[in-house]
């Protein structure tokens, strides 16, 4: 599976949707993922890719990790993988 | 119904090893939060906390006691000694038979769990010390207080996460008020500042890496603390008859459950607890001069709490003072309400309002007088102490100057 497929699978599971219903443009709100669901998704992604994601639920916008859509989450993961495993 | 007064107070926390030291630090706006020091701290992403420093259990407790006292029990016994000595009470005969101890803790002997899991899982040992269970159990601290001071009446431990000690003190208050017990030793303690204790909190992603800044627009989470706060609650006539010094009166309390979300706070649950405490104590909202806030420094708590205060107090919300001393001593979780009760006593008895330190930017969603950064002199007749726990369980105490 590609990074994109893996991330979509994780997010779809969290949102209790089919992967086909999750697009790159989907936002966590679109998918019905609340703040606690987001924290769980971030944890699942960290475990899957063995990376640390700088995410503070108090102020997601201030974290150096853009969670505004599935696409930005994937881009962030690819950057962190390159940085943390490079 | 009997009147209930506080005739003894004791504490140990990041700000001091006694009540006078703690109140002096609160008055100065001292920050007790700093770099954590314990085994494996380098593996944590969150490395700050309100850790008790310079507390050496060795020498204070003997070898047998050390094998039975987790750090949360050590803190409890130190604070209980200060409180009971201040009260001047000795427990024997009928007084001992009817007086008890109700304490709060969320985690109990967390570092005992941590040390022994490390021994069996990481170090591969197959044998643990015989007293692991009596050392880590949540009621260990309350039991040792009962043993040390001969308290033979109703005694137990309450565990409701961050509201544990407020729920415990509410029970003690209800018992003295009803006439069930003439004296109750109460409060709470917590000691989660070990690798496993902080790692668990880290997982929730609500912890700050740099500071606890309640109500400030740039707040970015909570910071853990540790320690204990212990009080002697006594029936008013009993205290007066023996000429005891009265620190303040406990006038009312209320408890509520959000019955909603396991971690997100609820405005109505908080408001119902505050309004209930006023009603229970026969207190007009306009009498309240100070609220010791739950004020964790998370985005969610602080705005919800301020909205609840506005709902309960209406226009009076703008004339009362509300501060969070967690900015100084950190969040003591199950012990936090007990240490924070000291700030209410300081307001009522000494006319000094503890500040919210670390306050940098006003937040329109927290537009109350949060006593930013510097303590203030003010005469206060009634104070509230708020605690709103994960699990949606809330407990608020109302205190009155005597």
CSV table of N, CA, C and O in Angstrom, one decimal, chain B residues 215-219 302-304 306-307 310 318 359 361-368:
chain,number,residue,atom,x,y,z
B,215,UNK,N,-6.3,30.7,31.1
B,215,UNK,CA,-7.1,31.9,30.6
B,215,UNK,C,-6.4,32.8,29.6
B,215,UNK,O,-7.0,33.7,29.0
B,216,UNK,N,-5.1,32.5,29.4
B,216,UNK,CA,-4.3,33.4,28.5
B,216,UNK,C,-4.6,32.9,27.0
B,216,UNK,O,-4.7,31.6,26.8
B,217,UNK,N,-4.8,33.8,26.1
B,217,UNK,CA,-5.1,33.4,24.7
B,217,UNK,C,-4.1,32.4,24.1
B,217,UNK,O,-4.4,31.6,23.3
B,218,UNK,N,-2.9,32.5,24.6
B,218,UNK,CA,-1.8,31.6,24.0
B,218,UNK,C,-1.6,30.4,24.9
B,218,UNK,O,-0.5,29.7,24.7
B,219,UNK,N,-2.5,30.0,25.7
B,219,UNK,CA,-2.4,28.8,26.5
B,219,UNK,C,-2.3,27.6,25.6
B,219,UNK,O,-2.9,27.6,24.5
B,302,UNK,N,-10.8,26.1,30.0
B,302,UNK,CA,-10.9,27.5,30.4
B,302,UNK,C,-12.0,28.3,29.8
B,302,UNK,O,-12.7,29.0,30.5
B,303,UNK,N,-12.3,28.1,28.5
B,303,UNK,CA,-13.4,28.8,28.0
B,303,UNK,C,-14.8,28.3,28.5
B,303,UNK,O,-15.7,29.0,28.7
B,304,UNK,N,-14.9,27.0,28.7
B,304,UNK,CA,-16.1,26.4,29.2
B,304,UNK,C,-16.4,26.9,30.6
B,304,UNK,O,-17.5,27.2,31.0
B,306,UNK,N,-15.3,29.6,32.1
B,306,UNK,CA,-15.6,31.0,32.1
B,306,UNK,C,-17.1,31.2,31.7
B,306,UNK,O,-17.8,32.1,32.2
B,307,UNK,N,-17.5,30.5,30.7
B,307,UNK,CA,-18.9,30.6,30.2
B,307,UNK,C,-19.9,30.1,31.3
B,307,UNK,O,-20.9,30.7,31.5
B,310,UNK,N,-20.2,32.9,33.9
B,310,UNK,CA,-21.0,33.9,33.4
B,310,UNK,C,-22.5,33.5,33.5
B,310,UNK,O,-23.3,34.3,33.9
B,318,UNK,N,-18.6,39.8,36.4
B,318,UNK,CA,-17.6,40.8,36.0
B,318,UNK,C,-17.0,41.5,37.3
B,318,UNK,O,-15.9,42.2,37.2
B,359,UNK,N,0.1,34.7,32.6
B,359,UNK,CA,-0.9,35.3,31.8
B,359,UNK,C,-0.3,36.3,30.8
B,359,UNK,O,0.3,37.3,31.3
B,361,UNK,N,-1.8,37.0,27.2
B,361,UNK,CA,-2.7,37.6,26.2
B,361,UNK,C,-4.1,37.4,26.6
B,361,UNK,O,-4.6,36.3,26.8
B,362,UNK,N,-4.9,38.5,26.6
B,362,UNK,CA,-6.4,38.3,26.9
B,362,UNK,C,-7.0,37.4,25.9
B,362,UNK,O,-6.7,37.5,24.7
B,363,UNK,N,-8.0,36.6,26.4
B,363,UNK,CA,-8.8,35.8,25.5
B,363,UNK,C,-10.2,36.2,25.6
B,363,UNK,O,-10.8,36.2,26.7
B,364,UNK,N,-10.9,36.7,24.5
B,364,UNK,CA,-12.2,37.1,24.6
B,364,UNK,C,-13.2,36.1,25.1
B,364,UNK,O,-14.2,36.4,25.7
B,365,UNK,N,-12.8,34.8,25.0
B,365,UNK,CA,-13.6,33.7,25.6
B,365,UNK,C,-13.4,33.5,27.1
B,365,UNK,O,-14.1,32.6,27.7
B,366,UNK,N,-12.4,34.2,27.6
B,366,UNK,CA,-12.2,34.1,29.1
B,366,UNK,C,-12.1,35.5,29.7
B,366,UNK,O,-11.1,35.9,30.3
B,367,UNK,N,-13.2,36.3,29.4
B,367,UNK,CA,-13.1,37.7,29.7
B,367,UNK,C,-13.6,38.0,31.1
B,367,UNK,O,-14.5,38.8,31.4
B,368,UNK,N,-12.9,37.4,32.1
B,368,UNK,CA,-13.2,37.6,33.5
B,368,UNK,C,-12.0,38.2,34.2
B,368,UNK,O,-10.9,38.2,33.6
